[in-house]
Coordinates of C-alpha atoms and ligand atoms in Angstrom, one line a residue:
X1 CA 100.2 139.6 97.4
X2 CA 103.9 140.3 97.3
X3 CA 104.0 141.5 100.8
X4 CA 102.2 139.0 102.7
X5 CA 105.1 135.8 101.4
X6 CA 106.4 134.5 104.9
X7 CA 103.0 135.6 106.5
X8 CA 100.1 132.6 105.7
X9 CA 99.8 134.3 102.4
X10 CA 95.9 134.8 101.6
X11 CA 94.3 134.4 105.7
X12 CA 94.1 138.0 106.0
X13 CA 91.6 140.3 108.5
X14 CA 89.5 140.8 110.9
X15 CA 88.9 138.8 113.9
X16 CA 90.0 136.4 117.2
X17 CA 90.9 132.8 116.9
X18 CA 93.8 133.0 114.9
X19 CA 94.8 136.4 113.8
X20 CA 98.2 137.2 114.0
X21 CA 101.6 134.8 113.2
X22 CA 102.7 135.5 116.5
X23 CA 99.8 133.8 118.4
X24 CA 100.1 130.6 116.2
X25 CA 104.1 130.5 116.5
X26 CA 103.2 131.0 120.4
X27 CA 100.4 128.3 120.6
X28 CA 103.2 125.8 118.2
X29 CA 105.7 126.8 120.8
X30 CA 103.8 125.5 123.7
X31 CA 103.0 122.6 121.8
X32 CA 106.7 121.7 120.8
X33 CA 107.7 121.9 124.3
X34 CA 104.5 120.2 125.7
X35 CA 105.4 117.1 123.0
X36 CA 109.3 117.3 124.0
X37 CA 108.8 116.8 127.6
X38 CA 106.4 114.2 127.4
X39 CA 108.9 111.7 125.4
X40 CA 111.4 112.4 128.0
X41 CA 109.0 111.5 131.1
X42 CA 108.3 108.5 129.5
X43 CA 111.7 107.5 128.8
X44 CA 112.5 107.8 132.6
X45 CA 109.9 105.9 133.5
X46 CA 111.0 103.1 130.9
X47 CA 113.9 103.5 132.4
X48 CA 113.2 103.1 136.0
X49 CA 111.2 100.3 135.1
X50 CA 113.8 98.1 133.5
X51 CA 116.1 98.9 136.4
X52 CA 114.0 97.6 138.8
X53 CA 112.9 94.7 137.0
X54 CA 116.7 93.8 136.2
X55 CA 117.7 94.4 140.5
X56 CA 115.9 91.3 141.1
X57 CA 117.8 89.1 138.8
X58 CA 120.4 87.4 141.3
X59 CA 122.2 88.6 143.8
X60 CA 125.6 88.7 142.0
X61 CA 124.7 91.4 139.7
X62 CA 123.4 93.2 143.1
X63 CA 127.1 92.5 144.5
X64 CA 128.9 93.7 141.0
X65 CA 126.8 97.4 141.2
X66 CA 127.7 97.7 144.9
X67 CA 131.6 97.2 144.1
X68 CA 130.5 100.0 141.0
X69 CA 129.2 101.9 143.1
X70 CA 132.2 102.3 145.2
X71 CA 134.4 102.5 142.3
X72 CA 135.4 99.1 142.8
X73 CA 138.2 97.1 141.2
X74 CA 136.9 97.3 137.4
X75 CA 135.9 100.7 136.4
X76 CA 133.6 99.9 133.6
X77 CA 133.6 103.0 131.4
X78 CA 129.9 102.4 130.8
X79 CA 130.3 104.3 134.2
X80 CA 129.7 107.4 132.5
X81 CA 126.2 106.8 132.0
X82 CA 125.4 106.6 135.9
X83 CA 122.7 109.0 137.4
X84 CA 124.7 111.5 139.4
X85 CA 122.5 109.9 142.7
X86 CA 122.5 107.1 144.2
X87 CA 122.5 105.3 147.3
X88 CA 123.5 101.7 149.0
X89 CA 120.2 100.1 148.8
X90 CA 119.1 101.1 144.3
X91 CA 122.7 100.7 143.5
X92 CA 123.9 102.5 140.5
X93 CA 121.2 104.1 138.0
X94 CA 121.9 104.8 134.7
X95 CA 120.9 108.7 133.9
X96 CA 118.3 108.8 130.7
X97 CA 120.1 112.1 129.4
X98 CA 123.6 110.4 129.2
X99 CA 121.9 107.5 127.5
X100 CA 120.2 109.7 124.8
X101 CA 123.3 111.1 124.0
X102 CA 125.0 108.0 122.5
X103 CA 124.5 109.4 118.7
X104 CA 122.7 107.3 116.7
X105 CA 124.8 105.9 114.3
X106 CA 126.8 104.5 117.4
X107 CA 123.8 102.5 118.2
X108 CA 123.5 100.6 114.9
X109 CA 125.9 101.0 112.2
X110 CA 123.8 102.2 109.2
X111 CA 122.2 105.6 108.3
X112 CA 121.3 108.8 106.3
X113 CA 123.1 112.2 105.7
X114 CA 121.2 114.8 103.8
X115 CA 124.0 117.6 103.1
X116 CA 121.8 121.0 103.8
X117 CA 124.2 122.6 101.5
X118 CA 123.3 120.9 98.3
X119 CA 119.7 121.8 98.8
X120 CA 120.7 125.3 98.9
X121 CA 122.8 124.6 95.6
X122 CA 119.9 123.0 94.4
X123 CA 117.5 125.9 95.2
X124 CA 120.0 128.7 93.9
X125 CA 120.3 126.5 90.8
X126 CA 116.8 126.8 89.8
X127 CA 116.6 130.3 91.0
X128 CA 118.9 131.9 89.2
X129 CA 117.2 130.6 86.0
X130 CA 113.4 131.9 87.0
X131 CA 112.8 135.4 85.4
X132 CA 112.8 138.3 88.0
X133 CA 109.4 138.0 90.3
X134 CA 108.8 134.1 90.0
X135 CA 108.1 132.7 92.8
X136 CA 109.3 129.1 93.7
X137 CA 107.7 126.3 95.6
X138 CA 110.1 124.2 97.3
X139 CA 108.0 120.8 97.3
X140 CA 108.7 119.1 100.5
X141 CA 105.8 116.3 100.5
X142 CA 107.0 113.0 102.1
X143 CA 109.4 114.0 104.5
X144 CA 110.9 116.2 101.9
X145 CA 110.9 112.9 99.5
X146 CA 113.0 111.3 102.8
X147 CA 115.4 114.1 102.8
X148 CA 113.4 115.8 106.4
X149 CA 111.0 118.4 105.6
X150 CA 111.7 120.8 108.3
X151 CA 115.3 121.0 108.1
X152 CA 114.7 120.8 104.6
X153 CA 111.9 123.5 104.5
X154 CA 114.0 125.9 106.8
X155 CA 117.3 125.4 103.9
X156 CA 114.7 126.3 101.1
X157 CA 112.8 129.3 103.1
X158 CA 116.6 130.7 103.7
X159 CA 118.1 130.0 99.8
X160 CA 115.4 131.5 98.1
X161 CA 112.2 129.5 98.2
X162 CA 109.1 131.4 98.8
X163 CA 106.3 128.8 99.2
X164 CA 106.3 124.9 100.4
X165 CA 104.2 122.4 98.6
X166 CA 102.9 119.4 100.6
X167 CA 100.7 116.8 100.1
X168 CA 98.7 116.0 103.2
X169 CA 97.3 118.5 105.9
X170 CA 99.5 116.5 108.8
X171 CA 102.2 117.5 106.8
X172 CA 101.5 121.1 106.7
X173 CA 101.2 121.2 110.4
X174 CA 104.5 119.7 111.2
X175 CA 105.8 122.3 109.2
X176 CA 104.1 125.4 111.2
X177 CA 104.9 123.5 114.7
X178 CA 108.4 124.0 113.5
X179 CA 107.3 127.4 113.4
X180 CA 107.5 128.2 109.7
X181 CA 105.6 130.8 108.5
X182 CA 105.9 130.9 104.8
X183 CA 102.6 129.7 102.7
X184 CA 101.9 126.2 102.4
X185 CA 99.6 124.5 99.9
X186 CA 98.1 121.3 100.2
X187 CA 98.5 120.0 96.7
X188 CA 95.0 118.3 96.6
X189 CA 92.0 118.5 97.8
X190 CA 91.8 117.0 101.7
X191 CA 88.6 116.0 103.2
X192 CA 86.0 118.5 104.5
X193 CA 86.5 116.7 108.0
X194 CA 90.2 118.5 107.7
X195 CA 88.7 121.9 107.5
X196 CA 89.6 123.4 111.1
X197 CA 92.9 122.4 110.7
X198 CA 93.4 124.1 107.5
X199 CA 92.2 127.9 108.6
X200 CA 93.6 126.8 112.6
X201 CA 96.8 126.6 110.9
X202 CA 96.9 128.6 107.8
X203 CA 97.1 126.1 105.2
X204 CA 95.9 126.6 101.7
X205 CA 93.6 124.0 100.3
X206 CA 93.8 122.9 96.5
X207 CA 90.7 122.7 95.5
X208 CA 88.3 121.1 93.1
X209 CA 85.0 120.5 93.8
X210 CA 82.2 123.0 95.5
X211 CA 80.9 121.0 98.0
X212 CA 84.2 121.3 100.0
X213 CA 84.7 125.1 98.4
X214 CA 81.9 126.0 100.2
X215 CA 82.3 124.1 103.1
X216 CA 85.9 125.6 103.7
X217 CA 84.2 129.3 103.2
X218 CA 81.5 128.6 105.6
X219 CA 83.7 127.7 108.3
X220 CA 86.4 130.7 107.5
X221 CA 83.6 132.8 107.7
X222 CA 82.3 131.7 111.5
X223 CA 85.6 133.0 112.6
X224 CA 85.6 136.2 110.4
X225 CA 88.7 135.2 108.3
X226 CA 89.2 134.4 104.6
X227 CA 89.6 130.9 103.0
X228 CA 91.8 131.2 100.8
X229 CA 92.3 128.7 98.5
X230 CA 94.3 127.2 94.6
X231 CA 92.2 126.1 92.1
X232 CA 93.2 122.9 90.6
X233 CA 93.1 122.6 86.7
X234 CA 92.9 119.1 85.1
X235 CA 94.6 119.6 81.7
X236 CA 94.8 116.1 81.0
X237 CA 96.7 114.6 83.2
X238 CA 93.2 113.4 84.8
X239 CA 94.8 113.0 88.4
X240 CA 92.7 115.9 90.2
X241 CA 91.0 119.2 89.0
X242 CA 88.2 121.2 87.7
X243 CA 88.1 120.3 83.6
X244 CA 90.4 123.0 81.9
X245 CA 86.7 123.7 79.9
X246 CA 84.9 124.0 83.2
X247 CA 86.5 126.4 85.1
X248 CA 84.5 129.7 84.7
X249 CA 81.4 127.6 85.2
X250 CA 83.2 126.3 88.8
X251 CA 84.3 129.7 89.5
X252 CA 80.5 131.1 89.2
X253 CA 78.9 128.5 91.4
X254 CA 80.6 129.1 94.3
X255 CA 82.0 133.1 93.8
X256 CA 78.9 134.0 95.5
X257 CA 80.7 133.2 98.9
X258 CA 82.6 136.0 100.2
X259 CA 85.0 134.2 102.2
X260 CA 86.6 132.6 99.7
X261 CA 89.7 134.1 98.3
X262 CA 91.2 132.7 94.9
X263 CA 94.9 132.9 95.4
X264 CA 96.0 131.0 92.9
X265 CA 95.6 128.6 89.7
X266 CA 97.3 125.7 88.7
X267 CA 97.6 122.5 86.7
X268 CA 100.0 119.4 86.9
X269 CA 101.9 118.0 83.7
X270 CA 102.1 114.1 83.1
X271 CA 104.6 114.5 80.3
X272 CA 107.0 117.0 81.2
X273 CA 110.2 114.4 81.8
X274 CA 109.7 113.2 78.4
X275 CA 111.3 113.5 75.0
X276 CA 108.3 113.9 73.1
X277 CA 106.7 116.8 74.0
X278 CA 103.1 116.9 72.0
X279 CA 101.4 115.9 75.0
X280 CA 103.0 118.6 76.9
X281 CA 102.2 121.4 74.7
X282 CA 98.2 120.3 74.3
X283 CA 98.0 120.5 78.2
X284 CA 99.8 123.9 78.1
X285 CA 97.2 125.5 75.5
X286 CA 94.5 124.0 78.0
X287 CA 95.8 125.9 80.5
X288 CA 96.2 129.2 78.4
X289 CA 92.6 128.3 77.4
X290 CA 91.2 128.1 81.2
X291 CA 93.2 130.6 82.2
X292 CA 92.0 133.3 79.6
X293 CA 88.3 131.8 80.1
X294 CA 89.0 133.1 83.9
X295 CA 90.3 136.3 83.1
X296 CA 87.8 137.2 80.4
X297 CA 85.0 136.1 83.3
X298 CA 86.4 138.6 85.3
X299 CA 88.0 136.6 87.8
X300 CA 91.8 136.8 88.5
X301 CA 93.5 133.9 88.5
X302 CA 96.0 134.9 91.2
X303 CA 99.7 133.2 91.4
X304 CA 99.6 131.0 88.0
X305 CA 101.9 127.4 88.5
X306 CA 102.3 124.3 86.6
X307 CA 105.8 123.6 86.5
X308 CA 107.1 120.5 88.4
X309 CA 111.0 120.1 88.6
X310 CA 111.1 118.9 84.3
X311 CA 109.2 121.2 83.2
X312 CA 110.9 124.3 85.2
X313 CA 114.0 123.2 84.1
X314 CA 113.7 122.6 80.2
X315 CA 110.5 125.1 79.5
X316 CA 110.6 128.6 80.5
X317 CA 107.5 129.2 78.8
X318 CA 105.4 127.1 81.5
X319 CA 106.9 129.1 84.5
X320 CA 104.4 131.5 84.5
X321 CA 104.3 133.4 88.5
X322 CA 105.9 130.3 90.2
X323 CA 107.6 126.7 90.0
X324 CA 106.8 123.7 91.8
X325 CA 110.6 121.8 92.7
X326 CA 110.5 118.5 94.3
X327 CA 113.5 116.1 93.1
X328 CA 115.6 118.7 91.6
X329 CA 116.0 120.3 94.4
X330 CA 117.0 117.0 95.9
X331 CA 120.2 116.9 93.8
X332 CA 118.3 114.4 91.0
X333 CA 117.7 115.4 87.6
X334 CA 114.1 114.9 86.6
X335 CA 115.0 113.4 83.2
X336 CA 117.9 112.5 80.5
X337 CA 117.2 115.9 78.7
X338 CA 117.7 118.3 82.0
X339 CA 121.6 116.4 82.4
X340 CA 123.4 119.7 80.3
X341 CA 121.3 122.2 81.7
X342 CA 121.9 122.8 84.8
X343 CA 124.0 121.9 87.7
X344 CA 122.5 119.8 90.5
X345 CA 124.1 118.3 93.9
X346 CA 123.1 115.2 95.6
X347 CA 121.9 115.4 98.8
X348 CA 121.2 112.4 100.3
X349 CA 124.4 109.8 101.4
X350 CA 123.8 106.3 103.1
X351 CA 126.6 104.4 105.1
X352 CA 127.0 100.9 107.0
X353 CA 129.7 99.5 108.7
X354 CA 130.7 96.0 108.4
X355 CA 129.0 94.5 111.3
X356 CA 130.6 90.8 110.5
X357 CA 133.4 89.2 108.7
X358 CA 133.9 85.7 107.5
X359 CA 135.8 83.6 105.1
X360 CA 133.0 80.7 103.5
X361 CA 134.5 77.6 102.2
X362 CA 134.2 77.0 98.3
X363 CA 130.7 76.5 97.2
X364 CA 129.4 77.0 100.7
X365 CA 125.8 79.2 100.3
X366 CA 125.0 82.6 102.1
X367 CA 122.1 84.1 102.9
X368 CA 118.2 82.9 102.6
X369 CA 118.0 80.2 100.1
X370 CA 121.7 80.3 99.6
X371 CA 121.4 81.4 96.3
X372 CA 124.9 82.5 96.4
X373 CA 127.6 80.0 96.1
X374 CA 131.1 80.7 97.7
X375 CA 134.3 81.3 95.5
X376 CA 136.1 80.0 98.2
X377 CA 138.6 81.1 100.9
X378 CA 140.2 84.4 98.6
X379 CA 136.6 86.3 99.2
X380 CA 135.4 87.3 102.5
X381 CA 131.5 87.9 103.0
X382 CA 130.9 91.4 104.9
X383 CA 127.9 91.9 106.6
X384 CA 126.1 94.8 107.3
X385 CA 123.3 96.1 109.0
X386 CA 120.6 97.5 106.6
X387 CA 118.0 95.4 104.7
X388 CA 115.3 95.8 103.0
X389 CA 113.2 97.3 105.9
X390 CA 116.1 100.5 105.8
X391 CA 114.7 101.1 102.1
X392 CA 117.5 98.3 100.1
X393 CA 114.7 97.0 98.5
X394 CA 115.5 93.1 98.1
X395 CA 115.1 93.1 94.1
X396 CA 118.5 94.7 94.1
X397 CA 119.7 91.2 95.8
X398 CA 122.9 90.1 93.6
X399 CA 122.7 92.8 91.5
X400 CA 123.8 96.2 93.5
X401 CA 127.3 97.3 94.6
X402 CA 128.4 99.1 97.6
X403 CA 132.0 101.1 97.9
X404 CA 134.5 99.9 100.3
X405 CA 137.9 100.8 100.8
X406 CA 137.1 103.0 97.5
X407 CA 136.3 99.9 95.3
X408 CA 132.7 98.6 93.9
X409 CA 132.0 95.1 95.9
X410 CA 129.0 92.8 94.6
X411 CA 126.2 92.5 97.1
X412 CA 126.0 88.5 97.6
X413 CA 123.2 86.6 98.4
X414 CA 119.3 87.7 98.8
X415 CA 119.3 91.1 100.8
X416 CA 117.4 89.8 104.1
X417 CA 114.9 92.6 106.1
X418 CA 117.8 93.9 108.4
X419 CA 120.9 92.7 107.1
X420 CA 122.5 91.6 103.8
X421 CA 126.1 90.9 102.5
X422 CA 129.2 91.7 100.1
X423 CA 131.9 90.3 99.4
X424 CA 135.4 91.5 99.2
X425 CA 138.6 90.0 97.5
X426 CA 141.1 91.6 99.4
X427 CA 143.1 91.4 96.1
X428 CA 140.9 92.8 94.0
X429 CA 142.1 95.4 91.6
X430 CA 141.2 99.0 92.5
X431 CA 141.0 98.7 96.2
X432 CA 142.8 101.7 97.4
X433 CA 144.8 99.4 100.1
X434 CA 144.9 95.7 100.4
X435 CA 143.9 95.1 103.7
X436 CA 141.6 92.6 105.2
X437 CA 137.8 94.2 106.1
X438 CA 137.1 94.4 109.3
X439 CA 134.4 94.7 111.9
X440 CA 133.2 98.5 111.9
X441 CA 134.9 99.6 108.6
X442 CA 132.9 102.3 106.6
X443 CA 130.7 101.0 103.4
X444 CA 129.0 103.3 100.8
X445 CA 125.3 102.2 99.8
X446 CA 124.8 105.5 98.1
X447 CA 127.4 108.2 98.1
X448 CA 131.4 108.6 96.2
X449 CA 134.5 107.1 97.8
X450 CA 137.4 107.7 95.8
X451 CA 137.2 108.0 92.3
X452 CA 134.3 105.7 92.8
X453 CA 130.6 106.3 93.4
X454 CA 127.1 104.3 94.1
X455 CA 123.9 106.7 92.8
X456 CA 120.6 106.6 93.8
X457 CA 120.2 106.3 89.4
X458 CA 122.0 103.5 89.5
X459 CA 119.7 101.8 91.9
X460 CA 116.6 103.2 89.9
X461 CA 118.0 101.5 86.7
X462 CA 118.5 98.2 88.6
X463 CA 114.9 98.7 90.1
X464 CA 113.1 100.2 86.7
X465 CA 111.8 103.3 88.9
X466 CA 112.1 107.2 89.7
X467 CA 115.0 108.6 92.2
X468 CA 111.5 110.1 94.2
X469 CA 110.9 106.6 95.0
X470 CA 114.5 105.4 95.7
X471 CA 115.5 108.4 98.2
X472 CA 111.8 107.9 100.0
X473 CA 112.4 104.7 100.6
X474 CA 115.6 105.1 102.2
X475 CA 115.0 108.1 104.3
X476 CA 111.5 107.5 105.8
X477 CA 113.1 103.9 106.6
X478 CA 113.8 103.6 110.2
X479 CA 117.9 104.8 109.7
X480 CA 118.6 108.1 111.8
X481 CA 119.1 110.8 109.3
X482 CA 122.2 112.7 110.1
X483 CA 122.8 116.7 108.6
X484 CA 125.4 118.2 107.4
X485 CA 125.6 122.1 106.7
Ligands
LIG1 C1 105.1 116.2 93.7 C2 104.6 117.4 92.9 C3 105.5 118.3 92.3 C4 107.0 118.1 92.3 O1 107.4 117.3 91.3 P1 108.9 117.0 90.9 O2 108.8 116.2 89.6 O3 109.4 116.1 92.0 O4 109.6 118.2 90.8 C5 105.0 119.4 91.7 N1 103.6 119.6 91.6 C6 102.7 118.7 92.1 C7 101.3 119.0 92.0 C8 103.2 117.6 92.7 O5 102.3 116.7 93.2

């Protein structure tokens, strides 16, 4: 199995329909560029659309693009974004391309940066703690937990990463139309109707039950290639999985079917972030237990994995021929115990800028239900654009801080769906200048500034939840997500 890693692991042989890499990066090729021009066309036409429906509004506007057109009096610098033709009846056009290259934190002033190079950290981290011939599964379900699971698939893949974990089939397949070829596991069990996609683009099923086994082999085995497959243990965590008690039986009624491949064997812990560790050590002797039933059966278990990010991290026992990382290899440490053990890097920053200034008179309310009560004319209230629809969930209203001007600011007022605001006293102590905030000044939601910084942990304390949850939220929110190397 060691040679095949970057190659679909496990859909080996004979036969047309989808033999080699190279004719699935082609077809994903032809299908990026079929999928990039389409976007563009339609912008155009968009475009076109508005123009004309905006030429019939009044004859001044008419007169101002004429005198435009002939670089009149006032050369607008929006000028830049003119289509290079045009003539005396249309007026001035703007060009689609110039338009789409106004970046995207220029067209509203709040977004993500995921720094590339903290995922390799992150990766090399764990890495250099797995024994010689370990492989490890960089987990990149849910948009890479908001982080971008292509670029983040791609860092992974080049920093040591020999498998990606995901947890839906359309997932898997934006990966491989991004042309990456390394193994991909579906970490449960889709439904049969997802079968074609699975062998079209060589994506390994967990599975669990032998209806859908069998189902998968039939159809591998109508176009002559293998189905290979993980078999998913339920040691107690009772999510998904065969019974740890059950698997030989499993494993004999559907064997018969010589399609099917068993690549490898797994099981999930529930416990494995937490202090007490009983729980974790009766799921790992189920494990040993099924996994020994297997062997002694005669069946080879293939790659062995149960480690998520905890359990990698503060058991070497459980690593067995690969680990499963998801938020460790985000930067976040999976639990108190894991702080002193190793090294991790943040990846994920989010900015505003202030989008609105004001001085409110004393007592004066802001925001829905003007909960907040002005201190009067010292503070100013900042506004900026991200809400609760960006991924600030509105619990955190009066209760988080942002960083300006390298100082923590209290977040005022109920945190509204695209908006919310702070307020600054441009006395306060710590502020690295005194100066009054302005429109389009730079604010930290989660990120350092100075000696100061806001954490994604900080917000999970507020909100009584996981950093998986926190980071998701924010980057699958509609902010542009920006990378840095
Ligand atoms: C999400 C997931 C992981 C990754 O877990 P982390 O705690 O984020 O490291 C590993 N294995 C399975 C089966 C998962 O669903």
């Amino acid at each position: 199995m060691d040679s095949q890693i970057n190659g679909f692991t496990g859909f080996g042989h004979h036969n047309p329909g989808f033999v080699s890499a190279k004719d699935a990066i082609r077809k994903a090729e032809i299908a990026a560029q079929a999928a990039k021009n389409n976007p563009v066309q339609q912008a155009r036409q968009t475009l076109a659309q508005a123009q004309a429906f905006s030429s019939g509004l009044g004859s001044s506007a008419g007169e101002d693009r004429e005198q435009a057109a002939r670089g009149g009096a006032h050369r607008s610098p929006a000028l830049k974004f003119a289509a290079p033709v045009s003539s005396k009846d249309t007026g001035l056009a703007f060009d689609p391309d110039k338009l789409a290259r106004i970046p995207e934190q220029d067209r509203r002033w709040s977004w993500v940066e995921v720094d590339l190079s903290a995922i390799r950290h992150n990766t090399q981290a764990v890495r250099s703690r797995l024994a010689h011939g370990v492989r490890l599964m960089a987990v990149v379900k849910a948009d890479a937990y908001g982080h971008g699971a292509v670029p983040v698939a791609k860092m992974a893949l080049n920093s040591g990463a020999d498998y990606l974990g995901v947890a839906t089939v359309d997932e898997a397949i934006q990966l491989r139309e991004a042309l990456i070829g390394a193994p991909i596991l579906v970490l449960s069990q889709p439904p049969a109707e997802a079968i074609p996609l699975l062998l079209g683009y060589k994506v390994m099923p967990a599975i669990y039950t032998a209806d859908f086994a069998i189902a998968y082999a039939e159809a591998a085995d109508a176009f002559g290639i293998s189905a290979p497959f993980h078999l998913a243990v339920n040691t107690g965590m009772n999510r998904i999985g065969v019974r740890w008690d059950q698997v030989t039986e499993f494993m004999r009624q559907i064997d018969f079917h010589r399609a099917l491949e068993l690549v490898g064997t797994f099981t999930h812990f529930a416990t494995a972030d937490c202090t007490q560790t009983l729980d974790f050590q009766i799921q790992t002797k189920r494990f040993l237990e099924a996994l020994s039933a297997l062997r002694m059966a005669g069946v080879d278990p293939g790659i062995v994995h149960a480690a998520n990010s905890a359990a990698a991290i503060r058991f070497p026992d459980v690593h067995f021929d690969m680990v499963r990382l998801g938020i460790s290899l985000y930067g976040f440490y999976p639990c108190n115990e894991t702080l002193t053990m190793i090294d991790l890097k943040p990846a994920m920053a989010v900015y505003a800028r202030i989008s609105d200034v004001r001085t409110v008179p004393l007592s004066d309310g802001v925001s829905y239900g003007l909960h907040y009560r002005s201190r009067g004319p010292q503070t100013k209230i900042c506004t900026i654009p991200i809400g609760y629809a960006d991924g600030l969930r509105r619990s955190l209203s009066s209760r988080v801080r942002f960083l300006y001007n390298g100082a923590l600011m209290n977040q005022v007022g109920n945190i509204c769906m695209d908006q919310c605001m702070f307020e600054v006293d441009p006395y306060a102590h710590g502020l690295r200048d005194r100066h009054e905030p302005a429109i389009g000044d730079l604010v930290t939601i989660i990120g350092g500034d100075g000696d100061n910084v806001c954490t994604v942990e900080g917000m999970c304390e507020l909100l009584n939840t996981i950093p998986h949850e926190v980071c998701i939220d924010f980057g699958t929110s509609r902010m542009p997500r920006l990378y840095r190397q």
